[in-house]
Coordinates of C-alpha atoms in Angstrom, one line a residue:
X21 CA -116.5 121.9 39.0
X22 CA -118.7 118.9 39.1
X23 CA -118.0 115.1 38.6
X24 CA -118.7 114.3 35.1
X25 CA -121.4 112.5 34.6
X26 CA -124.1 111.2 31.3
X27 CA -127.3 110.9 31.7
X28 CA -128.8 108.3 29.2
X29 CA -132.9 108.2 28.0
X30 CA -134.0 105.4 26.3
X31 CA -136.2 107.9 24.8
X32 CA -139.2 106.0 23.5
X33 CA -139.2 104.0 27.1
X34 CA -140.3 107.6 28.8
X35 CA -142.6 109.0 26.2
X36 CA -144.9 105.7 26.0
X37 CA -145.0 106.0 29.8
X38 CA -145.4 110.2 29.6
X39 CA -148.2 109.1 27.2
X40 CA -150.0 106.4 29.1
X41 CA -149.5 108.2 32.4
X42 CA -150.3 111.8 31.4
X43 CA -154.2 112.5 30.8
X44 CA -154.9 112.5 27.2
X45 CA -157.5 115.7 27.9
X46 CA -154.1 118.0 28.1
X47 CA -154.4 119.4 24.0
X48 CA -153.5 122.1 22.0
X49 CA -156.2 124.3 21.1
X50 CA -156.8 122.8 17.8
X51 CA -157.2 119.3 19.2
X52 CA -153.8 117.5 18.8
X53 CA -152.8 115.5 21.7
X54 CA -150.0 117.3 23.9
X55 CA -149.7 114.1 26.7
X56 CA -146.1 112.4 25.9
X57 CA -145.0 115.8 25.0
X58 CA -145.2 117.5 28.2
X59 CA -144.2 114.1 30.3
X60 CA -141.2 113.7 28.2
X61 CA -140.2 116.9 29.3
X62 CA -141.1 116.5 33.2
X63 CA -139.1 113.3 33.4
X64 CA -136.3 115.4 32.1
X65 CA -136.4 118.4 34.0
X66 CA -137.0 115.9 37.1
X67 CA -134.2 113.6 36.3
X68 CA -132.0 116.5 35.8
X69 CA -132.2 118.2 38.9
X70 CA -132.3 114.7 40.6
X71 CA -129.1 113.6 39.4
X72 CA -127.5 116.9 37.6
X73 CA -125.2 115.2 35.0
X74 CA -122.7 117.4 33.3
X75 CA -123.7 115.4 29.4
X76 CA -127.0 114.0 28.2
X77 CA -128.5 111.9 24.8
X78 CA -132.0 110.8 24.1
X79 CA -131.3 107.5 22.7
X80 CA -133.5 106.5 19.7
X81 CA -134.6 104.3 17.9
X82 CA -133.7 104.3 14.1
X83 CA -134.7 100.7 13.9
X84 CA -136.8 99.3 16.8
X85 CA -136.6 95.4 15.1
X86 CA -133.8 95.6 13.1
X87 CA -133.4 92.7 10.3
X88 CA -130.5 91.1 11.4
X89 CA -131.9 90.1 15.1
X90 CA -134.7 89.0 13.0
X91 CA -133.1 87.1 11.1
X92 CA -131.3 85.3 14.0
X93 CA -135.2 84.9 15.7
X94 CA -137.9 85.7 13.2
X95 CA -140.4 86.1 16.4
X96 CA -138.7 89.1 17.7
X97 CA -141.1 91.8 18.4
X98 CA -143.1 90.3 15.5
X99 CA -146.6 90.4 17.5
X100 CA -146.1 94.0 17.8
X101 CA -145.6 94.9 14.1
X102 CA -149.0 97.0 13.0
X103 CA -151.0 95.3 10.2
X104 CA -153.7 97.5 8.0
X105 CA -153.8 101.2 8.0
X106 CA -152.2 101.7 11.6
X107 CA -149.4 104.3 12.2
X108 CA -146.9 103.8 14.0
X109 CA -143.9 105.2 16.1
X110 CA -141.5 103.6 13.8
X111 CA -142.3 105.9 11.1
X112 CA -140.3 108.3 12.4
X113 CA -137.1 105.9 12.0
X114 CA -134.1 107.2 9.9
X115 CA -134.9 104.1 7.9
X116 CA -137.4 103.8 5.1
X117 CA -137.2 100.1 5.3
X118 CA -138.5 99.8 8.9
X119 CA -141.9 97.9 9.3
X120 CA -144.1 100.0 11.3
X121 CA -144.5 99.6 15.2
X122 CA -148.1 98.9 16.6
X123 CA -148.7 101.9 18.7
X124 CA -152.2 104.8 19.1
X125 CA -152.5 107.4 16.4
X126 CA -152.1 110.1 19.2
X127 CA -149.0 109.3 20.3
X128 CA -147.5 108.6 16.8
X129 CA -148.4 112.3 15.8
X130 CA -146.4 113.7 18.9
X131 CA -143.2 112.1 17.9
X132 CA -142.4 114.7 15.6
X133 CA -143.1 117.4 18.4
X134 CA -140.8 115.5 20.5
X135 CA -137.9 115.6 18.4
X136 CA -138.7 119.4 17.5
X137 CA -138.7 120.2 21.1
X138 CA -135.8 118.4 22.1
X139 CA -133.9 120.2 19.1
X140 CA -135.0 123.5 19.8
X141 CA -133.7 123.3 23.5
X142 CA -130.3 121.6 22.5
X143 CA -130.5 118.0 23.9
X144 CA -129.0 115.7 21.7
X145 CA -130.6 113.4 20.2
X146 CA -128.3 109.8 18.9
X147 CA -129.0 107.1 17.0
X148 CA -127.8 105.1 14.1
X149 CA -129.4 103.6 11.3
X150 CA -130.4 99.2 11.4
X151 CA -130.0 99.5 15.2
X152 CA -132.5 100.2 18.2
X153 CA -131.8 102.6 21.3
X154 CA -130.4 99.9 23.3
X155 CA -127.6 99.6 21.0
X156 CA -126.6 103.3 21.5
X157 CA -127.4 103.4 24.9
X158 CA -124.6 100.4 25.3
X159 CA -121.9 101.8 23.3
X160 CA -122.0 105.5 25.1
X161 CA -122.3 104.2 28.5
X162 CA -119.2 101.8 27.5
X163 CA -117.0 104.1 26.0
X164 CA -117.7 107.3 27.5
X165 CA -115.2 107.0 30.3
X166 CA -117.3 109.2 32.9
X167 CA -120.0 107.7 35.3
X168 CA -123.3 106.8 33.5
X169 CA -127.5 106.6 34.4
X170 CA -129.2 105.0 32.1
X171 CA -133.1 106.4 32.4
X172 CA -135.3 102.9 31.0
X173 CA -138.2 100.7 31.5
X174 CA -136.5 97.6 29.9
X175 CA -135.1 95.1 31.4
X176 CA -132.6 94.1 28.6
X177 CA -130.2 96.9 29.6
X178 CA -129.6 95.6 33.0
X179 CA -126.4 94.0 31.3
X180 CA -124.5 97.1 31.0
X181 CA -124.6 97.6 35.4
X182 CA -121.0 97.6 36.2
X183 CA -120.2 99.0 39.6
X184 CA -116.6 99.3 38.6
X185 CA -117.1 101.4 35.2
X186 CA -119.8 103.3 37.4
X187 CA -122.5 102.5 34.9
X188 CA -126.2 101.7 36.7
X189 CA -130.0 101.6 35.0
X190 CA -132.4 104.2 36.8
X191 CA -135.6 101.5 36.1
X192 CA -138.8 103.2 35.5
X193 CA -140.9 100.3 35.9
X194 CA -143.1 101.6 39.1
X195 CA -142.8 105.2 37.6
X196 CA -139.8 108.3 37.0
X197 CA -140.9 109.0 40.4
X198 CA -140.1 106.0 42.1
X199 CA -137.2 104.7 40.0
X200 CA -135.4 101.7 41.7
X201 CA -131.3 102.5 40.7
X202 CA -130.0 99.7 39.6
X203 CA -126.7 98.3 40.1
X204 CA -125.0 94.5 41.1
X205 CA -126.2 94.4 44.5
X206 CA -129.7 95.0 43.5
X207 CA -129.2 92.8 40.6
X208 CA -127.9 89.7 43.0
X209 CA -131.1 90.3 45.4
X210 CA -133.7 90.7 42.7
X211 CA -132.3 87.8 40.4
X212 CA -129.8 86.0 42.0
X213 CA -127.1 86.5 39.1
X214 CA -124.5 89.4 38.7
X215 CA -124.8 92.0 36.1
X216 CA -122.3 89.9 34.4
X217 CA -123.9 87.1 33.9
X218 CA -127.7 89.2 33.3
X219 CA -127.8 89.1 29.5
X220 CA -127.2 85.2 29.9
X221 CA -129.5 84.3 32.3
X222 CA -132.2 87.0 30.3
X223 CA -131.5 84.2 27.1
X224 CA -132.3 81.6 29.3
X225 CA -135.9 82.7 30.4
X226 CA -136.5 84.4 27.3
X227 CA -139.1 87.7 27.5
X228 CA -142.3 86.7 25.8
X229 CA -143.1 91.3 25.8
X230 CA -140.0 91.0 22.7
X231 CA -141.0 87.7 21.3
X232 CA -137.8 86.0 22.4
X233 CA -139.0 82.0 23.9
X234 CA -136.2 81.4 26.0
X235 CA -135.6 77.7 27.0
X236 CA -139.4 75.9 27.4
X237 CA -139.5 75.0 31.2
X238 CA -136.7 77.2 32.6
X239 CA -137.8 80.2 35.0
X240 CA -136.3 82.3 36.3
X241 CA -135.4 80.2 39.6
X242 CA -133.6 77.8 37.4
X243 CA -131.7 80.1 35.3
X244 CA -130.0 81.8 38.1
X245 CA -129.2 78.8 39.8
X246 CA -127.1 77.5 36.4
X247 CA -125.6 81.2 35.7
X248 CA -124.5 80.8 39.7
X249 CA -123.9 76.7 39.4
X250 CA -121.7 77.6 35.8
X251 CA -120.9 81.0 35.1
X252 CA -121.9 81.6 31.4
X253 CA -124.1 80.0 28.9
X254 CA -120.7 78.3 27.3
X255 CA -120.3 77.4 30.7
X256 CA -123.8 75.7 31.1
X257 CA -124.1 74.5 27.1
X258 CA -120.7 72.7 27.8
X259 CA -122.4 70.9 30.6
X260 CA -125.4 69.9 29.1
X261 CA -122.9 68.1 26.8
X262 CA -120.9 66.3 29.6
X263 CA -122.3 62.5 30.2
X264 CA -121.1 63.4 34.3
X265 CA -122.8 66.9 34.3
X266 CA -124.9 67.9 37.4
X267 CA -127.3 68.9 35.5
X268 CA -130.7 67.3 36.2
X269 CA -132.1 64.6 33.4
X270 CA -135.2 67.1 33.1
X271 CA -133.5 70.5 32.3
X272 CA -130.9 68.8 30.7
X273 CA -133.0 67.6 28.2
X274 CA -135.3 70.9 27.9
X275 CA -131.9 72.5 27.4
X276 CA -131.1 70.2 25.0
X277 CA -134.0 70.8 23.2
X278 CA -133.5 74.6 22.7
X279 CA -129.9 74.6 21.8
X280 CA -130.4 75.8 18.1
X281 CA -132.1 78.7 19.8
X282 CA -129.1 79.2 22.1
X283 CA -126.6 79.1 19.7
X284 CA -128.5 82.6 18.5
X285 CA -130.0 83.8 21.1
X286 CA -127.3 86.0 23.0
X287 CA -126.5 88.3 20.0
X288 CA -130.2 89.2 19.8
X289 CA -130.2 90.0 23.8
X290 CA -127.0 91.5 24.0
X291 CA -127.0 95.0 23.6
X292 CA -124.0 96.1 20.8
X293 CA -121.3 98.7 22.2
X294 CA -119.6 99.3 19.2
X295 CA -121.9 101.4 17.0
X296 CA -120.1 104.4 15.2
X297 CA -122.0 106.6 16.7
X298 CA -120.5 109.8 14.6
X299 CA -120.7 111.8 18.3
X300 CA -118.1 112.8 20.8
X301 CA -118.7 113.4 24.6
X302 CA -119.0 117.3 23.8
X303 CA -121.4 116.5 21.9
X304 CA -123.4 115.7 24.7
X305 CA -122.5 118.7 27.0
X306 CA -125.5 119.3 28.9
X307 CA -126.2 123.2 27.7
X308 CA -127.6 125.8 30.5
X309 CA -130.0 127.4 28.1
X310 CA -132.1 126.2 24.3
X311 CA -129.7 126.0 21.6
X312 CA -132.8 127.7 19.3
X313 CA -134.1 129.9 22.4
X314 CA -136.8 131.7 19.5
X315 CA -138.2 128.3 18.3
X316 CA -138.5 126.8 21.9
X317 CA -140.7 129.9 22.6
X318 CA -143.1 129.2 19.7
X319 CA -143.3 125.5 20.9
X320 CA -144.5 126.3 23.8
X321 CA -146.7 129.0 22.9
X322 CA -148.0 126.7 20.1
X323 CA -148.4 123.1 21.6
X324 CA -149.0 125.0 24.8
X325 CA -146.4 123.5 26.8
X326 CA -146.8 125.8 29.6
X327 CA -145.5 124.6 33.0
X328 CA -143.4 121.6 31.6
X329 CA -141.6 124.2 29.2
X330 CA -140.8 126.4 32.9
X331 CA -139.7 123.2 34.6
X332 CA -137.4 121.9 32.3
X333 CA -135.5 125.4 31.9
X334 CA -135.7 125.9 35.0
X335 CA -134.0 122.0 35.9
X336 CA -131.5 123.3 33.0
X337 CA -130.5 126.4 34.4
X338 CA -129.9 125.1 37.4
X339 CA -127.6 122.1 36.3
X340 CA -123.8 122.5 36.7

């Protein structure tokens, strides 16, 4: 019997990239856009015959900017909140109170083909209400027990490496294809800081792509070398505080200047791992074969899925 293992898809992460990487000419007959449909399901059946993991969840988002990280840091992912008539992804949320996400019509209208397609063929799909995909991601990959591969393009779950737990990020960045896997060694050579100490030194050079500031003057360079020089933000805020502090005049002062913004900032980075997630690992069992085998046939005869349809039964047939 194979080594458990759970398999993690920060769902939206793959089907913007399916959409943006698939050509938009691949349509059903009547013109609707088919792209981030079939990708979504060749990252899948790739991933899963890649890695064969015994459990999976696509990881949504209920709430991709949910109020109370807003409230914390009103810029959060504000630039990409749609204005006028524009549809967006977020429409598809659990939530009616969700402002809509910026994103192109013809991906918005293949959301609700993606979540009928993953239903019909028995992958589950988890999320909870006022919380975003990275929050579930971190609370199964924490509490599972069993080794972990989180599937993502976002940095912000580089936090929940831990070599020990056996819990690494499969980062899509360059492509599904050529994933880097991502655990503390590669984290040390790529940033200079520990997984540990990642969602620390992330608040420190902020991420302009989710409208977070970070400290004004502090790069990355710098933040590692205070993560290294004092081991946590508490560690470094206590420093800035200390008259004898090693801390040069300059960044003490520009980190001076930002502590309001530290004091708030972590809880918006960090990624929550305690979501009651109303799901058990069985829940999760990676099934051999569609769960509605009659409605996964009319899918792919109707939004001619074709040869992403064969793959991904195919990956899931073969799968422990």
């Amino acid at each position: 019997m194979s080594t458990p293992r759970l398999l993690l898809l920060d769902t939206a992460s793959l089907y913007f990239r399916a959409f943006f990487g698939v050509p938009d000419s691949m349509r059903t007959p009547d013109g609707r856009p088919i792209n981030a449909v079939r990708g979504l399901l060749d990252f899948i059946a790739r991933l899963v015959t890649d890695y064969q993991p015994t459990h999976l969840a696509c990881c949504w988002d209920n709430d991709w900017r949910p109020a109370w990280r807003v409230a914390l840091i009103p810029s959060y992912k504000a630039h990409r909140v749609a204005t006028g008539d524009q549809t967006g992804i977020a429409e598809m949320s659990h939530s009616t109170a969700t402002p809509i996400e910026e994103s192109p019509d013809d991906l918005a209208i293949q959301v609700p083909m993606i979540i009928d397609t993953l239903t019909a063929l028995g992958l589950a799909i988890v999320g909870k209400d006022g919380y975003e995909a990275d929050d579930v991601i971190g609370t199964l990959a924490r509490t599972v027990g069993i080794p972990v591969d989180v599937v993502t393009g976002d940095r912000d779950l580089f936090q929940l490496v831990d070599d020990d737990r056996q819990i690494r990020v499969l980062y899509t960045a360059r492509g599904v294809g050529k994933h880097d896997r991502v655990d503390d060694a590669w984290l040390q050579n790529r940033f200079g800081v520990p997984a540990a100490g990642y969602r620390d030194f992330a608040t420190l050079k902020g991420d302009p792509s989710d409208g977070l500031p970070g400290v004004a003057g502090v790069g990355e360079k710098t933040a590692a070398n205070l993560i290294t020089r004092y081991g946590t933000l508490e560690g470094i805020i206590e420093a800035v505080a200390a008259p004898a502090s090693a801390i040069a005049p300059g960044i003490k002062a520009k980190l001076s200047a930002a502590i309001d913004y530290l004091a708030v900032a972590p809880e918006v980075v960090g990624v929550r791992d305690d979501l009651d997630l109303g799901v058990t690992l069985d829940d999760l069992v990676l099934a051999t074969t569609p769960a509605d085998p009659a409605r996964f046939a009319e899918l792919t005869e109707s939004l001619r899925l074709g040869g992403s349809s064969d793959r991904v039964l195919a990956a899931l047939d073969r799968h422990p």
